Each structure stands twice: as C-alpha cells, then as structure tokens.
mmCIF file of C-alpha atoms and ligand atoms in Angstrom:
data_model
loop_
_atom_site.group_PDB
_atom_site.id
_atom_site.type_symbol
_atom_site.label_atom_id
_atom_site.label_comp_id
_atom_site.label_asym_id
_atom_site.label_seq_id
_atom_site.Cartn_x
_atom_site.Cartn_y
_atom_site.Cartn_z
ATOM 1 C CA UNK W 20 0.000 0.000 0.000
ATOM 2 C CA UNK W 21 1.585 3.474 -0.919
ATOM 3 C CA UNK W 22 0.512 6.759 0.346
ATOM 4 C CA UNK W 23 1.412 10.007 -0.540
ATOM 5 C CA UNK W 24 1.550 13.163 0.925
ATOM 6 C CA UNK W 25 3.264 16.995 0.834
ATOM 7 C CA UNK W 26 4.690 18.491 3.403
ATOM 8 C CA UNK W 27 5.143 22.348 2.495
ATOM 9 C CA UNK W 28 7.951 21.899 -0.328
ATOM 10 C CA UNK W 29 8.894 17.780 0.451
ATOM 11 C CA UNK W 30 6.492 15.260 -1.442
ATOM 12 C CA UNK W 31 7.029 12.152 0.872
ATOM 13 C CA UNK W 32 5.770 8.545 -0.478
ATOM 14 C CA UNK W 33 5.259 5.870 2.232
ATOM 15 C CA UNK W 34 4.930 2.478 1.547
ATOM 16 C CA UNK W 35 3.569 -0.356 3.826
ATOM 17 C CA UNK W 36 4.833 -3.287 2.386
ATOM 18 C CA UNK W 37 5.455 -7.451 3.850
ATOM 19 C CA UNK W 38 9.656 -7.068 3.109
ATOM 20 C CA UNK W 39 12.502 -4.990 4.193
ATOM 21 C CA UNK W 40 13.491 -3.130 0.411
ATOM 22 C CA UNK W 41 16.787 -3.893 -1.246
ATOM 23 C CA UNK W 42 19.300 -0.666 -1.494
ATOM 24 C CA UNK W 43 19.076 -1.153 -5.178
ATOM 25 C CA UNK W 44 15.308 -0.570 -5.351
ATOM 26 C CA UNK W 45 15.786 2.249 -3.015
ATOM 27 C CA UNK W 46 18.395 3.859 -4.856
ATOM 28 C CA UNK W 47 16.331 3.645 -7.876
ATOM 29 C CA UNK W 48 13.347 4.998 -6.688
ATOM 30 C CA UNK W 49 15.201 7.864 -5.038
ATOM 31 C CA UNK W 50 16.417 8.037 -8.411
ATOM 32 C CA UNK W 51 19.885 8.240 -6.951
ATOM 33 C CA UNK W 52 23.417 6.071 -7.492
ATOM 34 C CA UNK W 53 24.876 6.456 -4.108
ATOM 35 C CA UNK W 54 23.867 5.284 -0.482
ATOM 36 C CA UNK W 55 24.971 5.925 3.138
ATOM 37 C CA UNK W 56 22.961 3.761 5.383
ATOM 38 C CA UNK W 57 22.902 4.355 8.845
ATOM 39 C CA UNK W 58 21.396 1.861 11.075
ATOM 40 C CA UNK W 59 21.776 1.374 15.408
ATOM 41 C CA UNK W 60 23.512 -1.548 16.406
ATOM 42 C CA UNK W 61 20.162 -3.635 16.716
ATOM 43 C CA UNK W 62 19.289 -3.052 13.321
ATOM 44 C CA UNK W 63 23.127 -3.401 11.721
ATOM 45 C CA UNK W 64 22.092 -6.732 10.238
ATOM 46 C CA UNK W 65 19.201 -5.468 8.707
ATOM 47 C CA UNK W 66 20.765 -3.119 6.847
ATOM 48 C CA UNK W 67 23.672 -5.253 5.914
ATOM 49 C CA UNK W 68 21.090 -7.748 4.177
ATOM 50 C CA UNK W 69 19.390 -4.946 2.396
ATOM 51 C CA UNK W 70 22.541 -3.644 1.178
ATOM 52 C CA UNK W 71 23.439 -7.104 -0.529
ATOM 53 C CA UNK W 72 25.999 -6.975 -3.232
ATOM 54 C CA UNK W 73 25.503 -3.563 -3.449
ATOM 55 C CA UNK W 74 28.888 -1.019 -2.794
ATOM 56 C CA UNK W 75 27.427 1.451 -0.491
ATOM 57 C CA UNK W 76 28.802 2.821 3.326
ATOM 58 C CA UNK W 77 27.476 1.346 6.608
ATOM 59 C CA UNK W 78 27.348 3.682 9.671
ATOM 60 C CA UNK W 79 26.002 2.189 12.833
ATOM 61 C CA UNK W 80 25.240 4.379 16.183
ATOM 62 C CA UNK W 81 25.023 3.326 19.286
ATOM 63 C CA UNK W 82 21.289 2.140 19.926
ATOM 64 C CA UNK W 83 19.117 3.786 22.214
ATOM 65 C CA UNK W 84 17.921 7.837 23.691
ATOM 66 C CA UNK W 85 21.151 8.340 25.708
ATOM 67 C CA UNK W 86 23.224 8.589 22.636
ATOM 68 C CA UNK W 87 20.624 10.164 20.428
ATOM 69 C CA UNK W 88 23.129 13.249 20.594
ATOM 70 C CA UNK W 89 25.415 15.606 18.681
ATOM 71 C CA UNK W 90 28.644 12.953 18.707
ATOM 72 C CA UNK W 91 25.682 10.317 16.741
ATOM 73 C CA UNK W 92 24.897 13.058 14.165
ATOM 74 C CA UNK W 93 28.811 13.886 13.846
ATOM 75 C CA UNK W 94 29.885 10.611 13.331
ATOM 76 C CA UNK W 95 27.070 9.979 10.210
ATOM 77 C CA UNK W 96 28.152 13.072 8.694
ATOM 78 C CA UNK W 97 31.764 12.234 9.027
ATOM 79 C CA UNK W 98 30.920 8.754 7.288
ATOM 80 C CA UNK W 99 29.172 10.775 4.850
ATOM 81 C CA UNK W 100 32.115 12.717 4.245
ATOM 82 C CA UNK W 101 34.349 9.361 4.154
ATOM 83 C CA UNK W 102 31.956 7.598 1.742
ATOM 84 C CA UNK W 103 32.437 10.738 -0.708
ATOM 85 C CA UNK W 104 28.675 11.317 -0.798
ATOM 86 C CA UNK W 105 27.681 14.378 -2.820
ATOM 87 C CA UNK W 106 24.675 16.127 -2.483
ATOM 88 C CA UNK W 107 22.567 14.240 -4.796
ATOM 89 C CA UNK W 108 23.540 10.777 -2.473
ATOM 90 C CA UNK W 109 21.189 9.469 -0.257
ATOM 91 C CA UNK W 110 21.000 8.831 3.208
ATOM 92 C CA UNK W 111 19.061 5.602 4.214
ATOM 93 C CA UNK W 112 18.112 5.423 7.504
ATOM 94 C CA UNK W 113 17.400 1.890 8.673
ATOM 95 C CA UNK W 114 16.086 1.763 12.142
ATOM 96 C CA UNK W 115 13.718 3.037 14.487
ATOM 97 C CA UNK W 116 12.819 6.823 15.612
ATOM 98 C CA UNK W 117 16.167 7.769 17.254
ATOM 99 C CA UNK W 118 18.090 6.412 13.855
ATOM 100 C CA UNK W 119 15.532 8.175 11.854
ATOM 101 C CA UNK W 120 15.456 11.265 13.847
ATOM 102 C CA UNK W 121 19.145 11.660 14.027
ATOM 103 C CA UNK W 122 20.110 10.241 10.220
ATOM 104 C CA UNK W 123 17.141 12.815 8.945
ATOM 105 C CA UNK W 124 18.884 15.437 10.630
ATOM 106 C CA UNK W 125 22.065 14.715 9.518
ATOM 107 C CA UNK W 126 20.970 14.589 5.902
ATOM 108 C CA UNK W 127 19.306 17.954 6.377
ATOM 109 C CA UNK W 128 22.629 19.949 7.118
ATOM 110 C CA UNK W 129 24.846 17.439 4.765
ATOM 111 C CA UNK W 130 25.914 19.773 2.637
ATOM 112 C CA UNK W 131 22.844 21.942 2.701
ATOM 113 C CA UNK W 132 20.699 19.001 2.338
ATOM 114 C CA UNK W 133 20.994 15.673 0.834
ATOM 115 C CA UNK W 134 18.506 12.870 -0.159
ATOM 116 C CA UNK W 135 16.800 10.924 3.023
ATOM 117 C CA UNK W 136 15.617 7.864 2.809
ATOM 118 C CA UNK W 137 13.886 5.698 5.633
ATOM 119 C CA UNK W 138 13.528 2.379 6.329
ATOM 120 C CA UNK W 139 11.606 2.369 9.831
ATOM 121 C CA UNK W 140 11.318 -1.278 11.421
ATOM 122 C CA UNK W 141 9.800 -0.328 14.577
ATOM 123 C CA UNK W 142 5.999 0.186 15.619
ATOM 124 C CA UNK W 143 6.692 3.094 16.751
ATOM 125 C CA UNK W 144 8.905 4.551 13.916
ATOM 126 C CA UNK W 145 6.221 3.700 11.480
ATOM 127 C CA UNK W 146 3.155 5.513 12.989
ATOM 128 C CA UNK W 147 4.958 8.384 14.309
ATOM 129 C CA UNK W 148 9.102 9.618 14.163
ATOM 130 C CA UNK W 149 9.051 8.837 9.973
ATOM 131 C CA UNK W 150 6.543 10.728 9.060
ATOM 132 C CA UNK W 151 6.105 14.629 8.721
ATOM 133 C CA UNK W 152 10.103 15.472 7.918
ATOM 134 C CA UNK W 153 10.795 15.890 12.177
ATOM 135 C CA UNK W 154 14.475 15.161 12.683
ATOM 136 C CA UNK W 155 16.496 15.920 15.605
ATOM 137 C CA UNK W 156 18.806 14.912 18.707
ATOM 138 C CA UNK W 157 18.851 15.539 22.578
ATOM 139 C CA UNK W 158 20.728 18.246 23.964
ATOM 140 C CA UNK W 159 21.319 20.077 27.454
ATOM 141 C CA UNK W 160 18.907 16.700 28.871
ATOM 142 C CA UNK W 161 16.076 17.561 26.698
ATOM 143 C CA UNK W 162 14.804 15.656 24.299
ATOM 144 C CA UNK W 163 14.526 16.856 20.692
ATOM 145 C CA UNK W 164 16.292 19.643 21.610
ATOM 146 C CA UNK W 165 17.667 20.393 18.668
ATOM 147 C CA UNK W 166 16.184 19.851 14.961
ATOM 148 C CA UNK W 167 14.474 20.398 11.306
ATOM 149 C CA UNK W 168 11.914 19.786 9.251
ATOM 150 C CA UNK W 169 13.231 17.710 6.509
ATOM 151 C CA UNK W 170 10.506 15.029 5.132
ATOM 152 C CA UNK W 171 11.990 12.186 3.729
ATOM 153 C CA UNK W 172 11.102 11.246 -0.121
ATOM 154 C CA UNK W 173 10.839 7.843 0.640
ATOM 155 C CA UNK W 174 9.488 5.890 3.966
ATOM 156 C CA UNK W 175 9.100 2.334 4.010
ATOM 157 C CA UNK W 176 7.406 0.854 6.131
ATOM 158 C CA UNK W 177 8.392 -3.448 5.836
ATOM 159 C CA UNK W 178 5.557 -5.380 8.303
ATOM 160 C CA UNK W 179 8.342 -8.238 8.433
ATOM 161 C CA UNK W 180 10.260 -6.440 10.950
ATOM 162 C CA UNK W 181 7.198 -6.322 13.463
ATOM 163 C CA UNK W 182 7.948 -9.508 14.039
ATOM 164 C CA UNK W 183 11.145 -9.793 15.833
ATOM 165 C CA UNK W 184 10.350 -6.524 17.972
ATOM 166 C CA UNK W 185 10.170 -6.674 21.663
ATOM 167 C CA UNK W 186 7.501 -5.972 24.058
ATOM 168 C CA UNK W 187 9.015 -2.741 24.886
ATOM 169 C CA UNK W 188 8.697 -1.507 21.239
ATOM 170 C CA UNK W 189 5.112 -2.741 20.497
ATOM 171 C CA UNK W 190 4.388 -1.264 23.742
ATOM 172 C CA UNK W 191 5.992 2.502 23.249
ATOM 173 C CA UNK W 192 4.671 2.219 19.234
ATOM 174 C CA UNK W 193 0.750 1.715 20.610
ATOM 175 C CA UNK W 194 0.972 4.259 22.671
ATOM 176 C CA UNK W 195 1.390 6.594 19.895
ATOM 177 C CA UNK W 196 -1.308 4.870 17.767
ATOM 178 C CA UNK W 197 -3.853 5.469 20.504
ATOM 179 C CA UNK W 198 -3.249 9.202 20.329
ATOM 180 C CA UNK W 199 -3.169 9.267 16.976
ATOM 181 C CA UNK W 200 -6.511 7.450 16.952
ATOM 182 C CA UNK W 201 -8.258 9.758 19.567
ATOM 183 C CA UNK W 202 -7.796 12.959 16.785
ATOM 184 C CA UNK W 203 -9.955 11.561 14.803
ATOM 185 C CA UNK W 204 -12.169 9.869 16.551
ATOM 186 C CA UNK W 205 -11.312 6.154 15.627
ATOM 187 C CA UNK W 206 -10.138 5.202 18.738
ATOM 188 C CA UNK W 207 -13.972 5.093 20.338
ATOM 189 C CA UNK W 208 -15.178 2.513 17.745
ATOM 190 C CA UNK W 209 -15.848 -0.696 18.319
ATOM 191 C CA UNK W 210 -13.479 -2.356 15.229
ATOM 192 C CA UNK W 211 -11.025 0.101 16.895
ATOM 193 C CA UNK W 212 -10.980 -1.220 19.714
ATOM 194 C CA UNK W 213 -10.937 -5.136 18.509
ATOM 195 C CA UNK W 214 -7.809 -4.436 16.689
ATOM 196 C CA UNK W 215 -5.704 -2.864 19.408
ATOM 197 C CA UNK W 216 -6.916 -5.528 21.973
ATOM 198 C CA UNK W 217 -5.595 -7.780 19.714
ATOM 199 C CA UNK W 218 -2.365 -7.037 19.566
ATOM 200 C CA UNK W 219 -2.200 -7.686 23.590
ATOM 201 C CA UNK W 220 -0.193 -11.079 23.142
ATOM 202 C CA UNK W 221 2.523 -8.629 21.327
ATOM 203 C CA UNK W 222 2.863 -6.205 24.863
ATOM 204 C CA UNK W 223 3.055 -9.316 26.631
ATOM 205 C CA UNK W 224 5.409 -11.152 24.996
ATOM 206 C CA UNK W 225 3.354 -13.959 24.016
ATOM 207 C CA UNK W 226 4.373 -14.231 20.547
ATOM 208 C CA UNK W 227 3.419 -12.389 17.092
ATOM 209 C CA UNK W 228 0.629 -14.141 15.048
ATOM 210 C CA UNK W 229 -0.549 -13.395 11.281
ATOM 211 C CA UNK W 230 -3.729 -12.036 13.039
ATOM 212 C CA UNK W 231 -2.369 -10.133 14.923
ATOM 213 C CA UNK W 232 0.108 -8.268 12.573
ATOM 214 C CA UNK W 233 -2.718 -7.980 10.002
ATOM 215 C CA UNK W 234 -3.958 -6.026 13.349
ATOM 216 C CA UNK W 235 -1.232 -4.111 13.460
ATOM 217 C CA UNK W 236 -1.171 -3.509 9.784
ATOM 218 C CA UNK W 237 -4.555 -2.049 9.537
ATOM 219 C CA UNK W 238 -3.924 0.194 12.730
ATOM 220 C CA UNK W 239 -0.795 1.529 11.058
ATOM 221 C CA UNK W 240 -2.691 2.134 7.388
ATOM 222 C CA UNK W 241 -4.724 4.450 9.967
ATOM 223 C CA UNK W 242 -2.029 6.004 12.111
ATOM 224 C CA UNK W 243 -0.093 6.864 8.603
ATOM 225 C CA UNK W 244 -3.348 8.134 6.852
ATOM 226 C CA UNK W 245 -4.593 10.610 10.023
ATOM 227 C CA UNK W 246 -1.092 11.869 10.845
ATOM 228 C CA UNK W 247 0.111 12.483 7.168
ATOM 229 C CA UNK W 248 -3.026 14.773 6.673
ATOM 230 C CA UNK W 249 -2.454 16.627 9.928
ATOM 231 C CA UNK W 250 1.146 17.139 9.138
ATOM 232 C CA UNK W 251 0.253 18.327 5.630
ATOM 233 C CA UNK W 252 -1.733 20.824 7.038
ATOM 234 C CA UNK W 253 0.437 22.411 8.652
ATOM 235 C CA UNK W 254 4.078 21.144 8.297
ATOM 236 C CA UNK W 255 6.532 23.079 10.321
ATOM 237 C CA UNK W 256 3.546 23.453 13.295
ATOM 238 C CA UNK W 257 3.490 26.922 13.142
ATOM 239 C CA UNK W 258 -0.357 26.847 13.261
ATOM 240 C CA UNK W 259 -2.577 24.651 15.551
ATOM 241 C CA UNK W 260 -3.004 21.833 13.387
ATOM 242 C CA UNK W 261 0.016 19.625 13.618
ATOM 243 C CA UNK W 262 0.223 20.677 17.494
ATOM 244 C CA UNK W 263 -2.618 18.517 18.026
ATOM 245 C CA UNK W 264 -0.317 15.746 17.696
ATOM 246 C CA UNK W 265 1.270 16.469 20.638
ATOM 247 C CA UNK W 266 -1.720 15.036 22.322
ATOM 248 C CA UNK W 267 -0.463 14.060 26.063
ATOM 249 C CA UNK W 268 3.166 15.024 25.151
ATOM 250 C CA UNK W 269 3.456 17.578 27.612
ATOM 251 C CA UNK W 270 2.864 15.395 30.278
ATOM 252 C CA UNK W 271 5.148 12.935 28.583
ATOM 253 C CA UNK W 272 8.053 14.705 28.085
ATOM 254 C CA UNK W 273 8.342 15.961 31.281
ATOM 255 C CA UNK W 274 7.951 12.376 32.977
ATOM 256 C CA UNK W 275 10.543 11.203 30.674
ATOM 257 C CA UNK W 276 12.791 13.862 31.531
ATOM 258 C CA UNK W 277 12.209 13.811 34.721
ATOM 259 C CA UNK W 278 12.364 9.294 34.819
ATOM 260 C CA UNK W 279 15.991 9.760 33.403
ATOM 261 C CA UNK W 280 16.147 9.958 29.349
ATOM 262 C CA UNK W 281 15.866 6.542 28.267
ATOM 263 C CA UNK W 282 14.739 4.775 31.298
ATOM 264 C CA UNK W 283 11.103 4.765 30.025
ATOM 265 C CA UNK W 284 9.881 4.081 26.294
ATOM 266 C CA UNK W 285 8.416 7.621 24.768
ATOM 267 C CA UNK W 286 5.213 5.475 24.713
ATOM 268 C CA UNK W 287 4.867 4.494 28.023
ATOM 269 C CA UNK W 288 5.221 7.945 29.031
ATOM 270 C CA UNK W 289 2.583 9.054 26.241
ATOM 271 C CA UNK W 290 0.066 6.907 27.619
ATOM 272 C CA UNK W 291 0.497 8.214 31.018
ATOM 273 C CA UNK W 292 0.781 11.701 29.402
ATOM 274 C CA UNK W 293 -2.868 11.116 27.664
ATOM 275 C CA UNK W 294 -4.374 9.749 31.026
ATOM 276 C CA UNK W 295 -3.131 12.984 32.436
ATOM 277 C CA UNK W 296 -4.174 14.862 29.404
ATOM 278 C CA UNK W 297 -7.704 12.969 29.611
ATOM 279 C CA UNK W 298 -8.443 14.238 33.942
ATOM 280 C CA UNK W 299 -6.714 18.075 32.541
ATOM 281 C CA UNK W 300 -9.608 18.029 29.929
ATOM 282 C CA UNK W 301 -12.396 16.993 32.029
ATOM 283 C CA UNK W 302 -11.136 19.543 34.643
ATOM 284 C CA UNK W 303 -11.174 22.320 32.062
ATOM 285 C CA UNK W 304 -14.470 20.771 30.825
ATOM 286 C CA UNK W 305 -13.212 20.280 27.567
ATOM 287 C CA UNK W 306 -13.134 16.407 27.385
ATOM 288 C CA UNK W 307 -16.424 14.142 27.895
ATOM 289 C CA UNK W 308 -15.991 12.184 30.841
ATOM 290 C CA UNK W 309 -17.109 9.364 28.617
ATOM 291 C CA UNK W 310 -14.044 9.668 25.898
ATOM 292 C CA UNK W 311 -11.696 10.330 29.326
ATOM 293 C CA UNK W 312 -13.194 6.853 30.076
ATOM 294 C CA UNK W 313 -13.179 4.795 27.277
ATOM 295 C CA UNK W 314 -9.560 6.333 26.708
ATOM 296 C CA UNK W 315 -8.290 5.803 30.252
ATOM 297 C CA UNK W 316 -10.329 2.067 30.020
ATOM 298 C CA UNK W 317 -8.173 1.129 26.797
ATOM 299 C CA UNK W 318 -4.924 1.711 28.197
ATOM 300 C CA UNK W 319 -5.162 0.170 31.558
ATOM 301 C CA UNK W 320 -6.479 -3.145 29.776
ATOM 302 C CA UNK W 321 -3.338 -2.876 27.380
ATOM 303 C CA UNK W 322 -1.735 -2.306 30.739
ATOM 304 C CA UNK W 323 -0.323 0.959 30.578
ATOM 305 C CA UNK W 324 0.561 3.119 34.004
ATOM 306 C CA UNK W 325 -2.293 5.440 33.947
ATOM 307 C CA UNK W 326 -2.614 6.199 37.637
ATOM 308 C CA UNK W 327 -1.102 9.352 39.306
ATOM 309 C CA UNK W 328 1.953 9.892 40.130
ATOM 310 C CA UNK W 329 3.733 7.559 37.667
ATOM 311 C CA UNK W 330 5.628 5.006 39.530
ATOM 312 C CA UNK W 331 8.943 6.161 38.360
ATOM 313 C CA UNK W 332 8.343 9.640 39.102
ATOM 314 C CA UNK W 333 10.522 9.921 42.393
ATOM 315 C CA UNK W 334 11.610 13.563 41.784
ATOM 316 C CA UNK W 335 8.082 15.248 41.445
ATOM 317 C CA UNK W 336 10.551 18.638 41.501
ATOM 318 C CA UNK W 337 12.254 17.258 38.307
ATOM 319 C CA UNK W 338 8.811 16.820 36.633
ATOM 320 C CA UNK W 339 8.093 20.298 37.211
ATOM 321 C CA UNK W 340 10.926 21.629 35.863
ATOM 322 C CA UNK W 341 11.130 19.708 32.551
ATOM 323 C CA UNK W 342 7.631 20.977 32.174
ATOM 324 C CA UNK W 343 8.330 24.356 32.610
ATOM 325 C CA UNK W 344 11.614 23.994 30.308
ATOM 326 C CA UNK W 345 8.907 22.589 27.668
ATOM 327 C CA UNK W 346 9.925 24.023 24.696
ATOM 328 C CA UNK W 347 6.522 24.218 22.848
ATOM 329 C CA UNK W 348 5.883 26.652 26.102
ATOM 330 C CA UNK W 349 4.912 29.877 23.736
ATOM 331 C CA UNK W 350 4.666 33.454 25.352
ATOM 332 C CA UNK W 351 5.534 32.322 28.523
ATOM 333 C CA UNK W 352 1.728 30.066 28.485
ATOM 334 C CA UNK W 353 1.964 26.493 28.791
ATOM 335 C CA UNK W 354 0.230 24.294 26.178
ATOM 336 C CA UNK W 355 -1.787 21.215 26.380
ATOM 337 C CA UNK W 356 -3.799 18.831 24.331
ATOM 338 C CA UNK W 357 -6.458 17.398 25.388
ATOM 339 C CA UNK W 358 -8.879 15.261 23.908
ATOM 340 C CA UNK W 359 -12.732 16.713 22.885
ATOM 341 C CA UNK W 360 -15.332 16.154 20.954
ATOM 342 C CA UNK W 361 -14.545 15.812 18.025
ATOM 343 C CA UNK W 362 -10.534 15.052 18.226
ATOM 344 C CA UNK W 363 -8.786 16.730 20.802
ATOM 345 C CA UNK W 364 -8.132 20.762 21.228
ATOM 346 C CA UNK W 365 -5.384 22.770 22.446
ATOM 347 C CA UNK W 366 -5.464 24.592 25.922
ATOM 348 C CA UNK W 367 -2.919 27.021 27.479
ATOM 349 C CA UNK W 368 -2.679 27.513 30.995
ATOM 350 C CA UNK W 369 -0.810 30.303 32.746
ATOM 351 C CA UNK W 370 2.172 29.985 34.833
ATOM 352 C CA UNK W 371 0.152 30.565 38.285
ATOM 353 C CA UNK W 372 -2.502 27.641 37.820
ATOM 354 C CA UNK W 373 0.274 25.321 37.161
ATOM 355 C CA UNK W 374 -1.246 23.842 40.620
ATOM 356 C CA UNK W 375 -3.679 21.806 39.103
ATOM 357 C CA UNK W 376 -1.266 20.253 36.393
ATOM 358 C CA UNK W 377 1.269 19.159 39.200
ATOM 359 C CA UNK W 378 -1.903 17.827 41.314
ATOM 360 C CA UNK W 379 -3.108 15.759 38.175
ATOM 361 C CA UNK W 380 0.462 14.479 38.094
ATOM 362 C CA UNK W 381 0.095 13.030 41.653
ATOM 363 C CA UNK W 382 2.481 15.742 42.788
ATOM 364 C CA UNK W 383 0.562 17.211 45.726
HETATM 365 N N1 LIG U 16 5.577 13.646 16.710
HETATM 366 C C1 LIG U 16 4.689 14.694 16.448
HETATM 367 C C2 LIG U 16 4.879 15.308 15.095
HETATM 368 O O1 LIG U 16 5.477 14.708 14.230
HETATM 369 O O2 LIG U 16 4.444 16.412 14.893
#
C-alpha cells in the first residue's frame, strides 16, 4: 500500500509493504546512485542484508535515547564525508525513531541538504518519528532539543520487521497509535478497539501471530493516513493543526525527563501523558468524561501506568521543571492537548494555575 503526501515543499511517499526493500530498489526509486545507510547496532544486520551486493557505506550508532546526541549526528556526517557522498547521495536510515530522527537530521545539514531515505522497522517509527520530515537529537537533557523539518522522499514501512520486535517496542509504538486514533475519533469505535486488543499477546510477549500483525497492519494504514493529513496541514507546526499531535506530550516529556532519558519508552510515558491529558480536559471541561473513560479504560487493559503519580516519578521537583523547560511553552503560556469532541483541542494555561497540572500528576 503506498501513500502520498506533501509536506510544504517535500512530497514524501510511504509504503507499507510485507519485506525490508533492497538498497538497489531504493536507490532507484530515489532516483539516486549512491547510499549511506545508517542503522543502530540492533538493526546493523538489517541493513547489511538490504545492502546485498551492493557497494554502499554502513554507519552504525550506538542504539538507544542516551546517545541520540550531537557525537551520533557527527559521526554519520563524518561517514558521509568518508563515503564521498555528494549532495545528490542518499541517506538511508534503517532503524527506528532515534536512527531516523538523528540520520534525517544529519541529511538535512549534509551539505545543505541531501537525499533521506527511511527504512523504519519499529511500531513506533512507522506511525509516528518517519513521518512529517521531524528530525532531531537531545541536547542540554532535553529531548529533541535540537532539529528540522526535513521530510523524507521515501518511507518504508516493511511489516516483516514487526515480528522480531520486543515488548518494549510494540508497547511505546501503541501508545502513539492510541493518540493518533483519539484525533480523529477512531479510537472510540468498536473495530477500533478489537484491533488494538488484539495485539495484547505482542505487549506481553506472548508471541506475534498473522492475526495479529494484520492487526497491526490495519492500525498503522490508519495512524499513517490521520497523521500524514495533519502534518500536511500544517508542516513546520506553526499553526494549531500539527500541534494537536502532541496530544499528552506535555505530560510525557516531562515524565521522561524527569524518569531519566531513556529509562522509560516515549510510549509508556505518552500513555500516562494522555491519562493525564484525559483528567486536565475533564477539569477544564473540555473532554467528555465518557471519551476520558473509554480512553483511560483502553490503556489500563493494554496495561499501561495510567494512575497518578507515575511510579517512576521519584523527583516530582524534576517533573516540574522539565515541564516548565517545555519548549513548545509559547509566550511564557503552557500548552496542552487534550482530547474533545470531536478530536482533541489545544489549551494554554498560565504559569500561576500550574497547581492543578502538578496535582493531576500526583504531585501534591
Ligand atoms: N511527533 C509529532 C509530530 O510529528 O508532529
């Protein structure tokens, strides 16, 4: 299945397909003669077998948040540099948001820009970090610190690689789905609901069916569809539109900050940030208690943390900060999203009834 969308100047194909692609077909739909991939070191094989015969530069980074950093993106341009890659070369990321997110940025500065490529083989690369041309890397402890907007041409999307993914991954990926599926509505419908219940076993690590990725396949076609359009709208978020896909993220970053980058998946903390988004919305009577419910019910029996204060929230002080360091915080207002009817909408709160967001946190 291919879809295609435009983001501002960047048309961006993405195709959900059963395979990982070969660098040759890459290359040759990028219309390009000359690869750098750059893959983590969990998916170095991957990218060796989709290389094949083909003469093209590996660069692997470390895998994982805490070295999703400047030294990462220095070290893929320096390979860039080594592999003689010109500005009409292509970088192909293989991997999952953090390899994305810091090979797209890398290819965005290369030389004012080169081609970008990516191959995303985890949930949550698919439905959320390949899409919409965000690239970036953590700095001063904050995530996504620094970045662009650079879409990539290309973004495939290979089912295969579902299933060899851990717990963790199907876990933090859902997460994201979930939100996604709340802005436009899907989420409260019955076949919705079927489908992500289904892909328990997966969160448990009870094994990967054909059901169940045919789940997850379906519930990706979605995520892709309803995030693509959002992003199109508005591609560098510099209206509402494309903020509404920070649905519970404020809450989220600040718990992952405040947890220790890396210690908890981005999803985890985005389902505990769109509980916590879900009680904000009802306070400021902008979410039905009965979407706060049937969102709230669908996590807890996927078994997400939805309860306040997050277990490994030790340093409510820490939490605070990292929310107050948020830096979609605009005109010194803090922003939320919370879910509504229909989708969610975006609140601001001022800096003196920041009392109520650290006592739906579990904070006082
Ligand atoms: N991850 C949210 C966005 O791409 O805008």
């Amino acid at each position: 299945m291919t879809y295609d969308f435009t983001f501002g100047l960047y048309k961006s194909s993405v195709n959900i397909e059963q395979d990982v692609p070969g660098l040759e077909a890459v290359l040759g739909a990028a219309e390009s003669e000359r690869a750098l991939l750059v893959c983590d070191t969990n998916t170095a094989e991957l990218a060796e077998s989709a290389r094949g015969a083909m003469a093209a530069a590996v660069c692997v980074v470390p895998a994982g948040e805490a070295d999703k950093n400047w030294q990462s993106v220095e070290k893929i341009l320096r390979a860039a540099a080594e592999a003689g890659l010109d500005r009409d070369g292509l970088f192909v990321a293989v991997g999952g948001g953090v390899v994305s997110d810091l090979c797209g940025f890398a290819a965005s500065v290369y030389k004012r820009g080169a081609g970008l490529v990516i191959v995303s083989t985890t949930l949550l690369g698919m439905v959320d970090a390949a899409l919409g041309g965000k690239t970036g890397f953590d700095l001063l402890g904050i995530k996504n610190f620094a970045g662009t907007f650079y879409p990539a041409r290309h973004v495939y999307m290979p089912l295969a690689a579902l299933s060899t993914l851990p717990p963790r991954e199907w876990r933090s990926g859902l997460a994201e789905i979930i939100k996604t599926l709340v802005l436009d509505d899907s989420l409260y419908a019955a076949e919705t609901r079927g489908r992500l219940l289904a892909l328990k076993p997966a969160l448990d690590g009870e094994g990967v069916s054909a059901p169940l990725i045919e789940a997850a396949s379906r519930l990706i076609e979605r995520s892709v569809t309803v995030k693509g359009r959002i992003a199109e709208k508005d591609p560098e978020e510099r209206g509402g539109e494309r903020a509404l896909l920070n649905l519970g993220h404020t809450f989220a970053h600040a718990l992952e900050s405040a947890a220790g980058l890396g210690r908890l998946s981005h999803g985890e903390s985005v389902a505990w940030g769109l509980a916590r988004a879900c009680v904000l919305g009802e306070e400021l009577g902008c979410t039905p208690p009965e979407r706060s419910e049937a969102i709230r019910a669908v996590l807890g029996e996927l078994g997400y943390e939805t309860q306040a204060p997050h277990p490994a929230l030790a340093d409510g002080g820490a939490f605070m900060r990292a929310l107050k360091d948020d830096k979609k915080k605009i005109g010194g207002l803090f922003h939320f999203v919370v879910p509504a009817l229909p989708g969610a909408c975006l609140v601001t709160i001022d800096p003196d009834s920041l009392g109520l967001v650290e006592k739906l946190s579990g904070l006082l």
